[in-house]
Amino acid sequence: MSVFSVPVTIGVNEEEIAKEIRKNVEDRVVEKITKEIKGVIYKKELYGSRETNEPLCRMIHSHISEILEKNESVIVQEAAKALADKMIKTKAVKEAIKETVEKVKED
């Protein structure tokens, strides 16, 4: 059996390792704090058992209501267009259009 001595050099980039560790720790801390905050926000004992009593839920409903009020005419107009597009494709509407065209031709 022979024994050889082989020199080995291992390079370590300490700055990159430190950055990676720091980022990993920051991510974990942020995740933990976020979970704790959500736990406090969603805690039903503080705000009652109904979802509508929760502050975040109330805030979302308030913003949605504002958006709907500001854009009511646009929403109705777009919904009417979508409904008309769907109705045109139905057999009943196609027949009604055909009958109307025939009546107009007769007059």
Short mmCIF file of N, CA and C in Angstrom, two decimals:
data_model
loop_
_atom_site.label_atom_id
_atom_site.label_comp_id
_atom_site.label_asym_id
_atom_site.label_seq_id
_atom_site.Cartn_x
_atom_site.Cartn_y
_atom_site.Cartn_z
N MET A 1 0.84 -1.16 0.00
CA MET A 1 0.00 0.00 0.00
C MET A 1 0.89 1.24 0.00
N SER A 2 0.56 2.17 -0.88
CA SER A 2 1.35 3.39 -0.99
C SER A 2 0.58 4.56 -0.39
N VAL A 3 1.28 5.46 0.13
CA VAL A 3 0.67 6.66 0.69
C VAL A 3 1.22 7.85 -0.07
N PHE A 4 0.29 8.67 -0.56
CA PHE A 4 0.69 9.85 -1.30
C PHE A 4 0.20 11.08 -0.55
N SER A 5 0.93 12.10 -0.61
CA SER A 5 0.55 13.36 -0.02
C SER A 5 0.13 14.29 -1.14
N VAL A 6 -1.15 14.67 -1.14
CA VAL A 6 -1.68 15.52 -2.20
C VAL A 6 -2.14 16.83 -1.56
N PRO A 7 -1.57 17.96 -1.95
CA PRO A 7 -2.02 19.23 -1.39
C PRO A 7 -3.37 19.62 -2.01
N VAL A 8 -4.30 20.04 -1.18
CA VAL A 8 -5.65 20.44 -1.62
C VAL A 8 -5.92 21.84 -1.10
N THR A 9 -6.43 22.68 -1.97
CA THR A 9 -6.80 24.04 -1.58
C THR A 9 -8.30 24.21 -1.81
N ILE A 10 -8.97 24.70 -0.80
CA ILE A 10 -10.42 24.94 -0.90
C ILE A 10 -10.62 26.44 -0.76
N GLY A 11 -11.27 27.01 -1.75
CA GLY A 11 -11.56 28.45 -1.72
C GLY A 11 -12.95 28.68 -1.14
N VAL A 12 -13.06 29.61 -0.23
CA VAL A 12 -14.35 29.93 0.39
C VAL A 12 -14.60 31.43 0.23
N ASN A 13 -15.71 31.74 -0.35
CA ASN A 13 -16.09 33.14 -0.51
C ASN A 13 -16.94 33.53 0.69
N GLU A 14 -16.28 34.07 1.69
CA GLU A 14 -16.95 34.38 2.95
C GLU A 14 -18.04 35.43 2.79
N GLU A 15 -17.83 36.40 1.92
CA GLU A 15 -18.82 37.46 1.72
C GLU A 15 -20.12 36.90 1.15
N GLU A 16 -20.01 36.04 0.15
CA GLU A 16 -21.21 35.43 -0.46
C GLU A 16 -21.95 34.56 0.54
N ILE A 17 -21.20 33.80 1.33
CA ILE A 17 -21.83 32.95 2.35
C ILE A 17 -22.55 33.82 3.37
N ALA A 18 -21.93 34.90 3.80
CA ALA A 18 -22.56 35.81 4.77
C ALA A 18 -23.82 36.43 4.19
N LYS A 19 -23.77 36.85 2.90
CA LYS A 19 -24.95 37.42 2.25
C LYS A 19 -26.08 36.41 2.19
N GLU A 20 -25.75 35.18 1.82
CA GLU A 20 -26.78 34.13 1.71
C GLU A 20 -27.41 33.85 3.07
N ILE A 21 -26.59 33.76 4.10
CA ILE A 21 -27.11 33.51 5.45
C ILE A 21 -28.00 34.67 5.89
N ARG A 22 -27.54 35.90 5.65
CA ARG A 22 -28.31 37.08 6.04
C ARG A 22 -29.67 37.10 5.33
N LYS A 23 -29.67 36.81 4.02
CA LYS A 23 -30.93 36.81 3.26
C LYS A 23 -31.86 35.72 3.78
N ASN A 24 -31.32 34.56 4.06
CA ASN A 24 -32.11 33.45 4.57
C ASN A 24 -32.75 33.82 5.91
N VAL A 25 -31.97 34.43 6.79
CA VAL A 25 -32.49 34.84 8.10
C VAL A 25 -33.55 35.92 7.95
N GLU A 26 -33.29 36.91 7.08
CA GLU A 26 -34.27 37.98 6.86
C GLU A 26 -35.59 37.41 6.34
N ASP A 27 -35.52 36.49 5.39
CA ASP A 27 -36.74 35.87 4.85
C ASP A 27 -37.52 35.17 5.93
N ARG A 28 -36.83 34.44 6.78
CA ARG A 28 -37.51 33.72 7.86
C ARG A 28 -38.13 34.66 8.87
N VAL A 29 -37.42 35.73 9.19
CA VAL A 29 -37.95 36.71 10.16
C VAL A 29 -39.19 37.39 9.59
N VAL A 30 -39.11 37.82 8.33
CA VAL A 30 -40.25 38.47 7.68
C VAL A 30 -41.44 37.52 7.65
N GLU A 31 -41.20 36.27 7.31
CA GLU A 31 -42.29 35.28 7.25
C GLU A 31 -42.92 35.09 8.63
N LYS A 32 -42.10 35.00 9.66
CA LYS A 32 -42.62 34.81 11.01
C LYS A 32 -43.43 36.02 11.48
N ILE A 33 -42.91 37.22 11.22
CA ILE A 33 -43.63 38.43 11.61
C ILE A 33 -44.95 38.54 10.85
N THR A 34 -44.92 38.21 9.56
CA THR A 34 -46.14 38.24 8.75
C THR A 34 -47.19 37.30 9.31
N LYS A 35 -46.79 36.09 9.69
CA LYS A 35 -47.74 35.13 10.26
C LYS A 35 -48.32 35.66 11.56
N GLU A 36 -47.48 36.26 12.39
CA GLU A 36 -47.97 36.80 13.67
C GLU A 36 -48.96 37.94 13.45
N ILE A 37 -48.65 38.82 12.49
CA ILE A 37 -49.54 39.94 12.21
C ILE A 37 -50.87 39.44 11.67
N LYS A 38 -50.81 38.47 10.76
CA LYS A 38 -52.06 37.90 10.23
C LYS A 38 -52.86 37.26 11.35
N GLY A 39 -52.17 36.60 12.26
CA GLY A 39 -52.86 35.98 13.40
C GLY A 39 -53.60 37.01 14.23
N VAL A 40 -53.00 38.18 14.42
CA VAL A 40 -53.65 39.23 15.19
C VAL A 40 -54.80 39.84 14.41
N ILE A 41 -54.58 40.07 13.12
CA ILE A 41 -55.62 40.70 12.29
C ILE A 41 -56.85 39.80 12.19
N TYR A 42 -56.62 38.52 12.00
CA TYR A 42 -57.74 37.60 11.76
C TYR A 42 -58.31 36.99 13.04
N LYS A 43 -57.79 37.35 14.18
CA LYS A 43 -58.25 36.76 15.43
C LYS A 43 -59.70 37.12 15.67
N LYS A 44 -60.57 36.16 15.64
CA LYS A 44 -62.00 36.40 15.73
C LYS A 44 -62.43 36.81 17.14
N GLU A 45 -61.68 36.41 18.15
CA GLU A 45 -62.07 36.77 19.51
C GLU A 45 -62.05 38.28 19.72
N LEU A 46 -61.17 38.97 19.00
CA LEU A 46 -61.06 40.41 19.16
C LEU A 46 -62.19 41.16 18.47
N TYR A 47 -62.68 40.63 17.35
CA TYR A 47 -63.63 41.37 16.54
C TYR A 47 -64.98 40.69 16.39
N GLY A 48 -65.23 39.67 17.12
CA GLY A 48 -66.49 38.96 17.00
C GLY A 48 -66.36 37.78 16.08
N SER A 49 -67.40 36.99 16.01
CA SER A 49 -67.32 35.75 15.24
C SER A 49 -67.67 35.93 13.77
N ARG A 50 -68.30 37.03 13.41
CA ARG A 50 -68.68 37.23 12.01
C ARG A 50 -67.52 37.81 11.22
N GLU A 51 -67.33 37.31 10.00
CA GLU A 51 -66.24 37.78 9.16
C GLU A 51 -66.37 39.26 8.83
N THR A 52 -67.60 39.75 8.74
CA THR A 52 -67.80 41.15 8.37
C THR A 52 -67.30 42.09 9.46
N ASN A 53 -67.05 41.59 10.65
CA ASN A 53 -66.55 42.44 11.72
C ASN A 53 -65.03 42.58 11.69
N GLU A 54 -64.37 41.79 10.91
CA GLU A 54 -62.92 41.84 10.88
C GLU A 54 -62.48 43.10 10.13
N PRO A 55 -61.48 43.81 10.66
CA PRO A 55 -61.07 45.08 10.04
C PRO A 55 -60.60 44.93 8.59
N LEU A 56 -59.82 43.91 8.29
CA LEU A 56 -59.33 43.73 6.93
C LEU A 56 -60.49 43.46 5.98
N CYS A 57 -61.42 42.64 6.40
CA CYS A 57 -62.59 42.32 5.57
C CYS A 57 -63.43 43.57 5.32
N ARG A 58 -63.63 44.37 6.36
CA ARG A 58 -64.40 45.62 6.21
C ARG A 58 -63.70 46.57 5.25
N MET A 59 -62.38 46.65 5.36
CA MET A 59 -61.62 47.54 4.48
C MET A 59 -61.77 47.10 3.02
N ILE A 60 -61.66 45.81 2.78
CA ILE A 60 -61.78 45.29 1.41
C ILE A 60 -63.18 45.56 0.86
N HIS A 61 -64.20 45.30 1.68
CA HIS A 61 -65.58 45.56 1.23
C HIS A 61 -65.77 47.04 0.92
N SER A 62 -65.20 47.90 1.73
CA SER A 62 -65.31 49.34 1.51
C SER A 62 -64.67 49.74 0.19
N HIS A 63 -63.48 49.23 -0.08
CA HIS A 63 -62.80 49.58 -1.33
C HIS A 63 -63.54 49.02 -2.54
N ILE A 64 -64.05 47.82 -2.43
CA ILE A 64 -64.82 47.24 -3.54
C ILE A 64 -66.06 48.07 -3.81
N SER A 65 -66.74 48.50 -2.76
CA SER A 65 -67.93 49.34 -2.93
C SER A 65 -67.59 50.64 -3.62
N GLU A 66 -66.48 51.26 -3.23
CA GLU A 66 -66.04 52.50 -3.88
C GLU A 66 -65.79 52.28 -5.37
N ILE A 67 -65.09 51.21 -5.68
CA ILE A 67 -64.76 50.90 -7.09
C ILE A 67 -66.04 50.69 -7.89
N LEU A 68 -66.98 49.95 -7.31
CA LEU A 68 -68.24 49.68 -8.01
C LEU A 68 -69.03 50.97 -8.24
N GLU A 69 -69.07 51.84 -7.23
CA GLU A 69 -69.81 53.10 -7.38
C GLU A 69 -69.17 53.99 -8.44
N LYS A 70 -67.84 54.09 -8.44
CA LYS A 70 -67.15 54.95 -9.39
C LYS A 70 -67.29 54.44 -10.82
N ASN A 71 -67.36 53.14 -11.00
CA ASN A 71 -67.35 52.54 -12.34
C ASN A 71 -68.66 51.88 -12.71
N GLU A 72 -69.74 52.26 -12.06
CA GLU A 72 -71.02 51.59 -12.28
C GLU A 72 -71.46 51.63 -13.74
N SER A 73 -71.38 52.78 -14.37
CA SER A 73 -71.85 52.90 -15.75
C SER A 73 -70.99 52.06 -16.70
N VAL A 74 -69.68 52.05 -16.49
CA VAL A 74 -68.78 51.26 -17.33
C VAL A 74 -69.07 49.77 -17.14
N ILE A 75 -69.26 49.36 -15.89
CA ILE A 75 -69.53 47.95 -15.58
C ILE A 75 -70.83 47.51 -16.24
N VAL A 76 -71.88 48.34 -16.13
CA VAL A 76 -73.17 48.00 -16.73
C VAL A 76 -73.05 47.94 -18.25
N GLN A 77 -72.33 48.89 -18.82
CA GLN A 77 -72.15 48.92 -20.28
C GLN A 77 -71.42 47.67 -20.77
N GLU A 78 -70.34 47.30 -20.10
CA GLU A 78 -69.58 46.11 -20.50
C GLU A 78 -70.40 44.83 -20.29
N ALA A 79 -71.16 44.78 -19.20
CA ALA A 79 -72.00 43.61 -18.95
C ALA A 79 -73.08 43.49 -20.02
N ALA A 80 -73.63 44.62 -20.43
CA ALA A 80 -74.65 44.61 -21.49
C ALA A 80 -74.06 44.11 -22.81
N LYS A 81 -72.85 44.57 -23.12
CA LYS A 81 -72.18 44.10 -24.34
C LYS A 81 -71.96 42.59 -24.29
N ALA A 82 -71.47 42.11 -23.15
CA ALA A 82 -71.19 40.68 -23.01
C ALA A 82 -72.48 39.87 -23.14
N LEU A 83 -73.54 40.36 -22.52
CA LEU A 83 -74.83 39.68 -22.59
C LEU A 83 -75.36 39.68 -24.02
N ALA A 84 -75.24 40.80 -24.69
CA ALA A 84 -75.71 40.88 -26.09
C ALA A 84 -74.92 39.92 -26.97
N ASP A 85 -73.61 39.84 -26.76
CA ASP A 85 -72.79 38.91 -27.54
C ASP A 85 -73.24 37.47 -27.33
N LYS A 86 -73.54 37.13 -26.09
CA LYS A 86 -73.99 35.76 -25.81
C LYS A 86 -75.38 35.51 -26.39
N MET A 87 -76.25 36.51 -26.28
CA MET A 87 -77.63 36.33 -26.75
C MET A 87 -77.68 36.18 -28.27
N ILE A 88 -76.82 36.90 -28.98
CA ILE A 88 -76.82 36.84 -30.45
C ILE A 88 -76.54 35.42 -30.92
N LYS A 89 -75.78 34.69 -30.15
CA LYS A 89 -75.41 33.33 -30.54
C LYS A 89 -76.52 32.31 -30.25
N THR A 90 -77.57 32.70 -29.53
CA THR A 90 -78.62 31.73 -29.20
C THR A 90 -79.59 31.57 -30.37
N LYS A 91 -80.20 30.42 -30.42
CA LYS A 91 -81.13 30.10 -31.50
C LYS A 91 -82.37 31.01 -31.47
N ALA A 92 -82.88 31.28 -30.28
CA ALA A 92 -84.10 32.09 -30.14
C ALA A 92 -83.88 33.50 -30.68
N VAL A 93 -82.74 34.09 -30.37
CA VAL A 93 -82.46 35.45 -30.84
C VAL A 93 -82.24 35.44 -32.35
N LYS A 94 -81.55 34.45 -32.86
CA LYS A 94 -81.33 34.37 -34.31
C LYS A 94 -82.67 34.28 -35.05
N GLU A 95 -83.60 33.49 -34.50
CA GLU A 95 -84.93 33.36 -35.12
C GLU A 95 -85.69 34.67 -35.03
N ALA A 96 -85.59 35.36 -33.89
CA ALA A 96 -86.28 36.64 -33.73
C ALA A 96 -85.73 37.67 -34.72
N ILE A 97 -84.42 37.69 -34.91
CA ILE A 97 -83.81 38.62 -35.88
C ILE A 97 -84.28 38.29 -37.28
N LYS A 98 -84.33 37.00 -37.61
CA LYS A 98 -84.77 36.56 -38.94
C LYS A 98 -86.22 36.99 -39.18
N GLU A 99 -87.09 36.81 -38.19
CA GLU A 99 -88.49 37.21 -38.31
C GLU A 99 -88.62 38.72 -38.49
N THR A 100 -87.82 39.47 -37.75
CA THR A 100 -87.85 40.93 -37.85
C THR A 100 -87.41 41.39 -39.23
N VAL A 101 -86.37 40.78 -39.77
CA VAL A 101 -85.88 41.13 -41.10
C VAL A 101 -86.95 40.82 -42.14
N GLU A 102 -87.63 39.68 -41.98
CA GLU A 102 -88.69 39.32 -42.95
C GLU A 102 -89.84 40.29 -42.88
N LYS A 103 -90.22 40.73 -41.68
CA LYS A 103 -91.31 41.71 -41.53
C LYS A 103 -90.94 43.04 -42.16
N VAL A 104 -89.67 43.44 -42.00
CA VAL A 104 -89.22 44.70 -42.58
C VAL A 104 -89.25 44.60 -44.10
N LYS A 105 -88.89 43.46 -44.65
CA LYS A 105 -88.90 43.27 -46.10
C LYS A 105 -90.33 43.34 -46.64
N GLU A 106 -91.29 42.81 -45.87
CA GLU A 106 -92.69 42.80 -46.31
C GLU A 106 -93.27 44.22 -46.36
N ASP A 107 -92.81 45.06 -45.43
CA ASP A 107 -93.36 46.43 -45.37
C ASP A 107 -92.78 47.24 -46.46
#
